[in-house]
PDB file of C-alpha atoms in Angstrom:
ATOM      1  CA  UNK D 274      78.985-187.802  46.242  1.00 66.00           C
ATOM      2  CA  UNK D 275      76.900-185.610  43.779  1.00 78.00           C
ATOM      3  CA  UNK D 276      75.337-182.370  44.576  1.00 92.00           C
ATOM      4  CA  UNK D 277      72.209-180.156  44.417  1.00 97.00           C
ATOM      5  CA  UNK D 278      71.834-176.495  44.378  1.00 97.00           C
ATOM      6  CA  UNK D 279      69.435-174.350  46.115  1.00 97.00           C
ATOM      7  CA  UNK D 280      69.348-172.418  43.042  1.00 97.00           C
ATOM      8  CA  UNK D 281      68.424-175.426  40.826  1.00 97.00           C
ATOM      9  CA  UNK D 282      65.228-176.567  43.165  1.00 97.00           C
ATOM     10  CA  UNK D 283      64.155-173.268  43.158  1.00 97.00           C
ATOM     11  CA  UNK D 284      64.196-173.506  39.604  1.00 96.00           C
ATOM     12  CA  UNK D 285      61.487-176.650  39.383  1.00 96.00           C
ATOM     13  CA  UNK D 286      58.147-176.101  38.985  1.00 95.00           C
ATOM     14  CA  UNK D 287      57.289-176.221  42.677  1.00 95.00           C
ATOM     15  CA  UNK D 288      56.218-174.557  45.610  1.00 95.00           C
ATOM     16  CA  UNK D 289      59.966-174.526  46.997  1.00 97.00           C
ATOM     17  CA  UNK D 290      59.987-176.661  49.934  1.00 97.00           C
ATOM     18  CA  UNK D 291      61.703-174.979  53.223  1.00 97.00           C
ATOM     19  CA  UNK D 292      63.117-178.266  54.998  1.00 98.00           C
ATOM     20  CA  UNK D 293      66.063-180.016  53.417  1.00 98.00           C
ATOM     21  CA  UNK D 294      66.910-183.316  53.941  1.00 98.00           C
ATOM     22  CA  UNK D 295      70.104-185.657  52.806  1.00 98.00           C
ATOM     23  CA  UNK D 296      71.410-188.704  53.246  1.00 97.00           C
ATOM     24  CA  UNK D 297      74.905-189.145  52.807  1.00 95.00           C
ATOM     25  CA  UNK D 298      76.989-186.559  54.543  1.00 95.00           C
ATOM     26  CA  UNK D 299      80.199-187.527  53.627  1.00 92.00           C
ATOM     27  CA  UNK D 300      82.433-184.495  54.824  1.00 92.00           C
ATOM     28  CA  UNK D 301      79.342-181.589  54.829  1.00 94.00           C
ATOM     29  CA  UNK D 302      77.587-182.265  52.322  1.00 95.00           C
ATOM     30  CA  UNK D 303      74.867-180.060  50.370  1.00 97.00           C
ATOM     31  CA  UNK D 304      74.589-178.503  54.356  1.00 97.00           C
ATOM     32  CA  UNK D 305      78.425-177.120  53.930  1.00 94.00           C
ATOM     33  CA  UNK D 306      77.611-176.164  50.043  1.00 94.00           C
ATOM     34  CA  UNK D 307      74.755-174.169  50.796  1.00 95.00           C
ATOM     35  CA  UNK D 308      77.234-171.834  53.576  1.00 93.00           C
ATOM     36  CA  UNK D 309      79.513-171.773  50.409  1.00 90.00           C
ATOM     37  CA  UNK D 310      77.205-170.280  48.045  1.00 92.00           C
ATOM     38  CA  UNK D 311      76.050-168.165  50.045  1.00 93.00           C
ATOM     39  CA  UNK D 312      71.853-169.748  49.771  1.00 96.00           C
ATOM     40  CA  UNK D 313      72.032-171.830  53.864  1.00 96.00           C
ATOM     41  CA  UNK D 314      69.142-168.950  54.669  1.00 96.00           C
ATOM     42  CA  UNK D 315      67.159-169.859  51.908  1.00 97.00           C
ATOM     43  CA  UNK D 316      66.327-172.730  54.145  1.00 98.00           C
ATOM     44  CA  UNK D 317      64.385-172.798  57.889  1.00 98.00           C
ATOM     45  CA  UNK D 318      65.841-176.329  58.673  1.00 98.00           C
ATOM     46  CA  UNK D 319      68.439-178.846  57.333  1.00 98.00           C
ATOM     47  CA  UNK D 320      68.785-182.245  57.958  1.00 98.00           C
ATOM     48  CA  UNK D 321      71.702-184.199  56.574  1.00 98.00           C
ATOM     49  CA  UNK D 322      72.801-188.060  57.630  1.00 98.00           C
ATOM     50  CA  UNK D 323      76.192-189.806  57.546  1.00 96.00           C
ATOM     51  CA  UNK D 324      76.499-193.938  58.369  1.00 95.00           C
ATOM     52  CA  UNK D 325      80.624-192.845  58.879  1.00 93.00           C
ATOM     53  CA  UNK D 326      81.561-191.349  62.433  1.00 95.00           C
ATOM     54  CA  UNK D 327      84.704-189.855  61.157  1.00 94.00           C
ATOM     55  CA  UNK D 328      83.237-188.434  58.379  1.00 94.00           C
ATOM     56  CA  UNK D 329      80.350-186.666  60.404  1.00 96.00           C
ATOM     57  CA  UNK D 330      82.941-185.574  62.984  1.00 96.00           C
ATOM     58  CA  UNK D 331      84.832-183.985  60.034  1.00 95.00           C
ATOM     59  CA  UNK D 332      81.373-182.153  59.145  1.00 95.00           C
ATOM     60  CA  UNK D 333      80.918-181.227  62.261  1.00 96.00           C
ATOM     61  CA  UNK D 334      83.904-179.679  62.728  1.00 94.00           C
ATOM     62  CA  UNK D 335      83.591-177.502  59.187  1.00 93.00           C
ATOM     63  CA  UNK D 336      80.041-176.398  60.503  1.00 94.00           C
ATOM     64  CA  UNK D 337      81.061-175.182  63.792  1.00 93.00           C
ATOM     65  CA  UNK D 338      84.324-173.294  61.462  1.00 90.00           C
ATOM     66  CA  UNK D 339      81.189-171.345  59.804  1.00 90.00           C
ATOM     67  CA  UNK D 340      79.376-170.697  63.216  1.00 90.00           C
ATOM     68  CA  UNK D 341      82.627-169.172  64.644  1.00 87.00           C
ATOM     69  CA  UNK D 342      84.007-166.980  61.938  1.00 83.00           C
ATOM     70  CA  UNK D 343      79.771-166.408  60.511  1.00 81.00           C
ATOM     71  CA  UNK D 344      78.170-167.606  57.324  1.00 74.00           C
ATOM     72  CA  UNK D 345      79.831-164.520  54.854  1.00 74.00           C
ATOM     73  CA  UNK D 346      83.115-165.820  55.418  1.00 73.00           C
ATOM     74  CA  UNK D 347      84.969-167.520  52.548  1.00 72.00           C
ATOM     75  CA  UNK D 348      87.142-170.558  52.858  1.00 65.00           C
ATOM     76  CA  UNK D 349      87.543-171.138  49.693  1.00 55.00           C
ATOM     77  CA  UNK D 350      87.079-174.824  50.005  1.00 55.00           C
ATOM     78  CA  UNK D 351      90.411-174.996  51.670  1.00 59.00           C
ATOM     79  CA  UNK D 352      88.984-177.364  54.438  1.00 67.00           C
ATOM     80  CA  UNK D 353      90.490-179.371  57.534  1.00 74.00           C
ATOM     81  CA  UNK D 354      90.298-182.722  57.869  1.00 85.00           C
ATOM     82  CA  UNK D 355      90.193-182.282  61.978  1.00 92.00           C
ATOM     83  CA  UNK D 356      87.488-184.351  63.675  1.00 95.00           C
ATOM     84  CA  UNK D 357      85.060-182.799  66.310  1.00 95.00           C
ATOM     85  CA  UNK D 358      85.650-185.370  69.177  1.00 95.00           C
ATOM     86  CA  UNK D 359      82.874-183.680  70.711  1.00 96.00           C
ATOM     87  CA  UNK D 360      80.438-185.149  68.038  1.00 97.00           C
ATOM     88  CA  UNK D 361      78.733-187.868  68.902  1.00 93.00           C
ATOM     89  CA  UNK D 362      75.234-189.271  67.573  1.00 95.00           C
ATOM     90  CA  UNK D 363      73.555-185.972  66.925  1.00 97.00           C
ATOM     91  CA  UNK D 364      74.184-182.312  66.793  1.00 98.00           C
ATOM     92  CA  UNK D 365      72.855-179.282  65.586  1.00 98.00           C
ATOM     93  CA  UNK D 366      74.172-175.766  64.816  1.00 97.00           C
ATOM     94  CA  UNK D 367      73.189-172.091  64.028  1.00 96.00           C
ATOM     95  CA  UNK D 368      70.973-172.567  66.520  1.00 96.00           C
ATOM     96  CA  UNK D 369      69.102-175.743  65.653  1.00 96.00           C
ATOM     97  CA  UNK D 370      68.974-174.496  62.086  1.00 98.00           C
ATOM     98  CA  UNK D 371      71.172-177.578  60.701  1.00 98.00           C
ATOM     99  CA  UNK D 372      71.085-181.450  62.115  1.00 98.00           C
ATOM    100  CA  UNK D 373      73.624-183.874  61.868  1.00 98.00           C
ATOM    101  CA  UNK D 374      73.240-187.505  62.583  1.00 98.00           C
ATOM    102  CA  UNK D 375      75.353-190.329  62.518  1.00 98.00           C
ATOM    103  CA  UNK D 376      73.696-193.595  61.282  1.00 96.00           C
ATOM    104  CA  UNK D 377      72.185-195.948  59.074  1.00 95.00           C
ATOM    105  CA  UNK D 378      69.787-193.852  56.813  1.00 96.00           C
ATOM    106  CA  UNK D 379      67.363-196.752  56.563  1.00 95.00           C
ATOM    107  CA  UNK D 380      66.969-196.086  60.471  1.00 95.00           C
ATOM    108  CA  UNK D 381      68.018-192.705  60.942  1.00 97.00           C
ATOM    109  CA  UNK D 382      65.474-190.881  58.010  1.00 98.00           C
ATOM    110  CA  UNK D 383      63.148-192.133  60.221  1.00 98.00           C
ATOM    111  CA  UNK D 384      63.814-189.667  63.569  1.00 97.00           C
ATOM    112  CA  UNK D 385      64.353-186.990  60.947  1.00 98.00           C
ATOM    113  CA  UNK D 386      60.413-187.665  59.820  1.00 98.00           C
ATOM    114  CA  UNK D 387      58.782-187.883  63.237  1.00 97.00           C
ATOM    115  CA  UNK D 388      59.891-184.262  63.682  1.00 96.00           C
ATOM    116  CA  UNK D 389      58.870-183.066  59.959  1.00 96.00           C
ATOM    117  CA  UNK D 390      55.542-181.954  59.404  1.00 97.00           C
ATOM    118  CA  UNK D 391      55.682-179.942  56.369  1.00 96.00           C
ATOM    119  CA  UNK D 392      57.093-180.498  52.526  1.00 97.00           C
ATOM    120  CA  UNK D 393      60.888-181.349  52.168  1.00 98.00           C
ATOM    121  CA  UNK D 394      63.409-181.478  49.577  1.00 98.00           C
ATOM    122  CA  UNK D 395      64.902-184.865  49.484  1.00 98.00           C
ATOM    123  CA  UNK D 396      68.304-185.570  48.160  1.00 98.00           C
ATOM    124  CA  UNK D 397      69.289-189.116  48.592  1.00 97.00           C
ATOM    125  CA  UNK D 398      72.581-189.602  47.844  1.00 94.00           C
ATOM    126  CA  UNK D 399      73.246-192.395  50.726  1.00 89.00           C
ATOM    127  CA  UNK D 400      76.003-195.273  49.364  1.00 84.00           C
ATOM    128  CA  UNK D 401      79.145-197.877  48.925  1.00 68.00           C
ATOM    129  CA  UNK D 402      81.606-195.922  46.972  1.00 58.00           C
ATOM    130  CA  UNK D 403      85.281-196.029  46.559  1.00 48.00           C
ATOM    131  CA  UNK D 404      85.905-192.799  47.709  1.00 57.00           C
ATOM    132  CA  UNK D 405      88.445-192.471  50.493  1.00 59.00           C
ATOM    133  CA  UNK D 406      86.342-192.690  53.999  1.00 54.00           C
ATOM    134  CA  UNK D 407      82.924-193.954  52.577  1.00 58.00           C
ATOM    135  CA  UNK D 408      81.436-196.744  54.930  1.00 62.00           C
ATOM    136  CA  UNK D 409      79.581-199.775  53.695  1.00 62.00           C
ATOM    137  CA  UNK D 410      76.319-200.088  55.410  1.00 66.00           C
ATOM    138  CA  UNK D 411      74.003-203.346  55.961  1.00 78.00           C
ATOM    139  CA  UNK D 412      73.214-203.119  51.790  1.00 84.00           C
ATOM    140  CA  UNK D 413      74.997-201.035  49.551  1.00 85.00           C
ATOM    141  CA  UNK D 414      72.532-198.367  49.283  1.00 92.00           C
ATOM    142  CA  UNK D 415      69.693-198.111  51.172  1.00 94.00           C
ATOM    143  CA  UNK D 416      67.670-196.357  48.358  1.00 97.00           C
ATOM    144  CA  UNK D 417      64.655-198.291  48.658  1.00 97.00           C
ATOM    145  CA  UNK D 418      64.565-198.142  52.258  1.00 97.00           C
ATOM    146  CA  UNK D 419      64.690-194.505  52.709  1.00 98.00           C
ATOM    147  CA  UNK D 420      62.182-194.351  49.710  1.00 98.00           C
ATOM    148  CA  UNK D 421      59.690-196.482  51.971  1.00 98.00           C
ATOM    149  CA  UNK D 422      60.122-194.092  54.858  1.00 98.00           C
ATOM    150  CA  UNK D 423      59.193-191.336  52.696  1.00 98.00           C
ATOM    151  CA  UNK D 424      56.150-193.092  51.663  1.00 98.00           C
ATOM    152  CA  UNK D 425      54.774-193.672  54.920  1.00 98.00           C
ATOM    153  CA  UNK D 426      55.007-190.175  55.921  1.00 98.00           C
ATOM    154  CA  UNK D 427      52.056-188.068  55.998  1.00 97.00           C
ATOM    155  CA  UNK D 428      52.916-185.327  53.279  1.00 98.00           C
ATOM    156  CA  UNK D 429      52.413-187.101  50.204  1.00 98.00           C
ATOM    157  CA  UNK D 430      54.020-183.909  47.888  1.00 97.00           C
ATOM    158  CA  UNK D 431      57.656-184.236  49.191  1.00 98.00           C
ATOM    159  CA  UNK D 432      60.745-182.913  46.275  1.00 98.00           C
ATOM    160  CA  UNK D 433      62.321-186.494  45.525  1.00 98.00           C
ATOM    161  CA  UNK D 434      65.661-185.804  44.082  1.00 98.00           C
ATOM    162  CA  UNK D 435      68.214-189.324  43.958  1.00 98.00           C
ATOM    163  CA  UNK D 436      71.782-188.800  42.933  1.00 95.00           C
ATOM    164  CA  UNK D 437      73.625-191.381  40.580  1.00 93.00           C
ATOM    165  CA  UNK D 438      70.345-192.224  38.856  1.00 95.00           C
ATOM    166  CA  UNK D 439      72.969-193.663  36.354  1.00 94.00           C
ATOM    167  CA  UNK D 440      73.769-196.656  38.378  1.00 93.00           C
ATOM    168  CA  UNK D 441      69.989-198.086  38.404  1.00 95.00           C
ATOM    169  CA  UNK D 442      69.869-201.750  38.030  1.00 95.00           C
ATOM    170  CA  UNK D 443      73.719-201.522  37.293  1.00 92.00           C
ATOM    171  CA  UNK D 444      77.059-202.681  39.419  1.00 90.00           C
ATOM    172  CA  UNK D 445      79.573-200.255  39.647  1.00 87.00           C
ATOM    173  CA  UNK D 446      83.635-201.497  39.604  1.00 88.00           C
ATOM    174  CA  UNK D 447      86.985-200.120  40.691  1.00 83.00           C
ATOM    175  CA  UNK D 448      89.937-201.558  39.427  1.00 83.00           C
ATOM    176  CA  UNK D 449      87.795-204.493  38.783  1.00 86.00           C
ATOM    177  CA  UNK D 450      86.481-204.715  42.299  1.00 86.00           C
ATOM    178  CA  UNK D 451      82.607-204.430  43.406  1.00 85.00           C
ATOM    179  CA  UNK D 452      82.353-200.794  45.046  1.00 80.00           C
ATOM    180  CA  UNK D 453      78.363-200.594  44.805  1.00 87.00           C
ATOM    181  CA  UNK D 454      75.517-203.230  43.706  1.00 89.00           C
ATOM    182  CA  UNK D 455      72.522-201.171  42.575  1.00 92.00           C
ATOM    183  CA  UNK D 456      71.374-204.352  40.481  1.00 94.00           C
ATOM    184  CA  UNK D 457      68.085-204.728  42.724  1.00 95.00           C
ATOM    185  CA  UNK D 458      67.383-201.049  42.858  1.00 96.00           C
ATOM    186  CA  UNK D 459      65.936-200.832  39.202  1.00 97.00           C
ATOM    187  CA  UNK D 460      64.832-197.615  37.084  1.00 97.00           C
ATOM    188  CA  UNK D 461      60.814-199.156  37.444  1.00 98.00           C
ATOM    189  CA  UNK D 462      61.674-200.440  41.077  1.00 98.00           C
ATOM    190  CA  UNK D 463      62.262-196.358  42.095  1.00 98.00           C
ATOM    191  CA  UNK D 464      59.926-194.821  39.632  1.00 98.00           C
ATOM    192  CA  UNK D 465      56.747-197.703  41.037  1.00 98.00           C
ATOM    193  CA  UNK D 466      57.518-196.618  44.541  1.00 98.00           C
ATOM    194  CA  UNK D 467      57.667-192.928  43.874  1.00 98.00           C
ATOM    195  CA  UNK D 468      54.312-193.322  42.277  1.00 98.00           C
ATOM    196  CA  UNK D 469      53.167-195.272  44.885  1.00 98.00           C
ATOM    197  CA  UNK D 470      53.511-192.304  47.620  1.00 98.00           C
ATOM    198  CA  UNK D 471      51.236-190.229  45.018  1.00 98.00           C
ATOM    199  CA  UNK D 472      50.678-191.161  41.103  1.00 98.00           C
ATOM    200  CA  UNK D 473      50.262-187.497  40.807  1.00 97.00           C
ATOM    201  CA  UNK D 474      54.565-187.490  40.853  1.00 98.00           C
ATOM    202  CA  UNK D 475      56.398-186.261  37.333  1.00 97.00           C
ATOM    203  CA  UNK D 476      59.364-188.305  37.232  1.00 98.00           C
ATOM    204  CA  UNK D 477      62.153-186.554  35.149  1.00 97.00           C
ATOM    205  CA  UNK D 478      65.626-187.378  34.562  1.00 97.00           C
ATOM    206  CA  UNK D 479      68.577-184.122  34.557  1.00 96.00           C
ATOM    207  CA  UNK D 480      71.955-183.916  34.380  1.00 95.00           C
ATOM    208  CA  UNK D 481      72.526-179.771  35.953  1.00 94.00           C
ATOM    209  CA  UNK D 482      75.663-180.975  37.262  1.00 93.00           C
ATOM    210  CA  UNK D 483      76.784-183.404  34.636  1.00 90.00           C
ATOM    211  CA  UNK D 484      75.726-186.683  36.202  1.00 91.00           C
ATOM    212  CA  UNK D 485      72.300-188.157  36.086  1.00 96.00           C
ATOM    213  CA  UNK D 486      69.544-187.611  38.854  1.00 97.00           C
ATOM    214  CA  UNK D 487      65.945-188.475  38.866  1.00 98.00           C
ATOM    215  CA  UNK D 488      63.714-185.682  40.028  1.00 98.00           C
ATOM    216  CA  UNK D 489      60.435-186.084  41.540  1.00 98.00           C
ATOM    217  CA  UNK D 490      57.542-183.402  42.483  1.00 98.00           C
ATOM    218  CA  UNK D 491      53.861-182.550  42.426  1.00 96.00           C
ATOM    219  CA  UNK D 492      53.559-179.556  39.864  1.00 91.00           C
ATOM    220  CA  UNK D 493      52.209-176.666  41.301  1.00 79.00           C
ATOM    221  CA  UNK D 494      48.711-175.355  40.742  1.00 62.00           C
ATOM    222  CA  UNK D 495      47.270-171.719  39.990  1.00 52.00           C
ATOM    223  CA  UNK D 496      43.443-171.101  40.569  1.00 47.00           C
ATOM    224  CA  UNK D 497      42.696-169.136  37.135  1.00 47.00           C
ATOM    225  CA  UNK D 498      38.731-168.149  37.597  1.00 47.00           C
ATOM    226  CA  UNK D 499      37.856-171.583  39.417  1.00 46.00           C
ATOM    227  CA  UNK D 500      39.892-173.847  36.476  1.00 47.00           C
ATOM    228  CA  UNK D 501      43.136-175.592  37.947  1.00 40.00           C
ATOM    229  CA  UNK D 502      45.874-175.660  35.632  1.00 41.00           C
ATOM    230  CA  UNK D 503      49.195-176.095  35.734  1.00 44.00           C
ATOM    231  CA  UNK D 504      51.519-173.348  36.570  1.00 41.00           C
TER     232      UNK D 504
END
């Protein structure tokens, strides 16, 4: 699991989206980040998706931790590994502010985009890994899937940001086993579909955190005397 700051994606040349959506929870994701450092209320919504059950009930129970004890406490990371056995399917907190649900993100992105009607800031980080708890869906990452969803949705200027941009058109091994095949998801494969939801994208490649991501936005405009350039 990789990570985004609210910080950094304020820092692109974009209107900064208010809705955040992930996929790929794993145990709270950018969601339980965001009530670390302090920027959760920089959002209005968050969405965030997780194929494993334990792994969302483990979320859930870390969210509720902040709703109890409030947003300005500090944990210091030191988290629990109890499961909310109250979880199940769906659940939101801080008062409908933040959504969890537990699925397949090839099916699940799409209840989160029948109730979005305004830009988001994507962060699809949704795969096979050989981390302790992840869950191997249908395919090993639904990339393509989610990026399809995105495409038919009516806002045509969503943020785009993919984690492990690194592993496009590769196979990734532990201990000389298979972990994740991201042969078929190909560099030109992402970028052709990206550019399909609007050719006006810029497609850029950073490494804030030290590990490759592809970024993908609609620069914003300012009106300068009736000339649009870019800001």
């Amino acid at each position: 699991m990789g990570q985004i700051k609210t910080d950094y994606i304020q820092s692109l040349p974009v209107t900064f989206p208010k809705i955040f959506v992930e996929t790929g929870t794993y145990l709270g994701g950018i969601p339980l980040m965001s009530l670390v450092d302090k920027s959760f209320d920089e959002w209005d919504k968050m969405y965030t998706i997780e194929l494993s059950e334990k792994c969302c009930k483990i979320a859930s129970t870390r969210y509720k931790l902040y709703e109890e004890l409030g947003k300005e406490h500090d944990f210091e990371e030191k988290w629990s590994g109890e499961e909310d056995k109250d979880f199940s399917d769906r659940e939101s907190y801080f008062n409908n502010k933040l959504h969890l649900l537990h699925g397949d993100s090839s099916e699940r992105l799409k209840d989160v985009m029948d109730e979005v009607d305004e830009r988001c800031a994507f962060w699809l980080d949704a795969h096979a890994g050989a981390k302790n708890l992840y869950t191997k869906g249908k395919i090993d990452c639904p990339l393509i899937q989610e990026l399809e969803i995105i495409k038919n949705h009516h806002i045509k200027d969503h943020l785009i940001a993919i984690d492990d941009a690194h592993l496009f058109g590769e196979k990734e091994y532990k201990n000389g086993k298979l972990v994740c095949d991201y042969s078929k998801i190909t560099r030109e494969k992402v970028e052709g579909i990206i550019k399909e939801i609007n050719p006006a994208y810029t497609i850029q490649y950073h490494k804030p955190y030290g590990q490759l991501m592809l970024v993908a936005f609609i620069e914003k405009m300012i009106d300068d005397g009736g000339d649009w350039w870019k800001a």
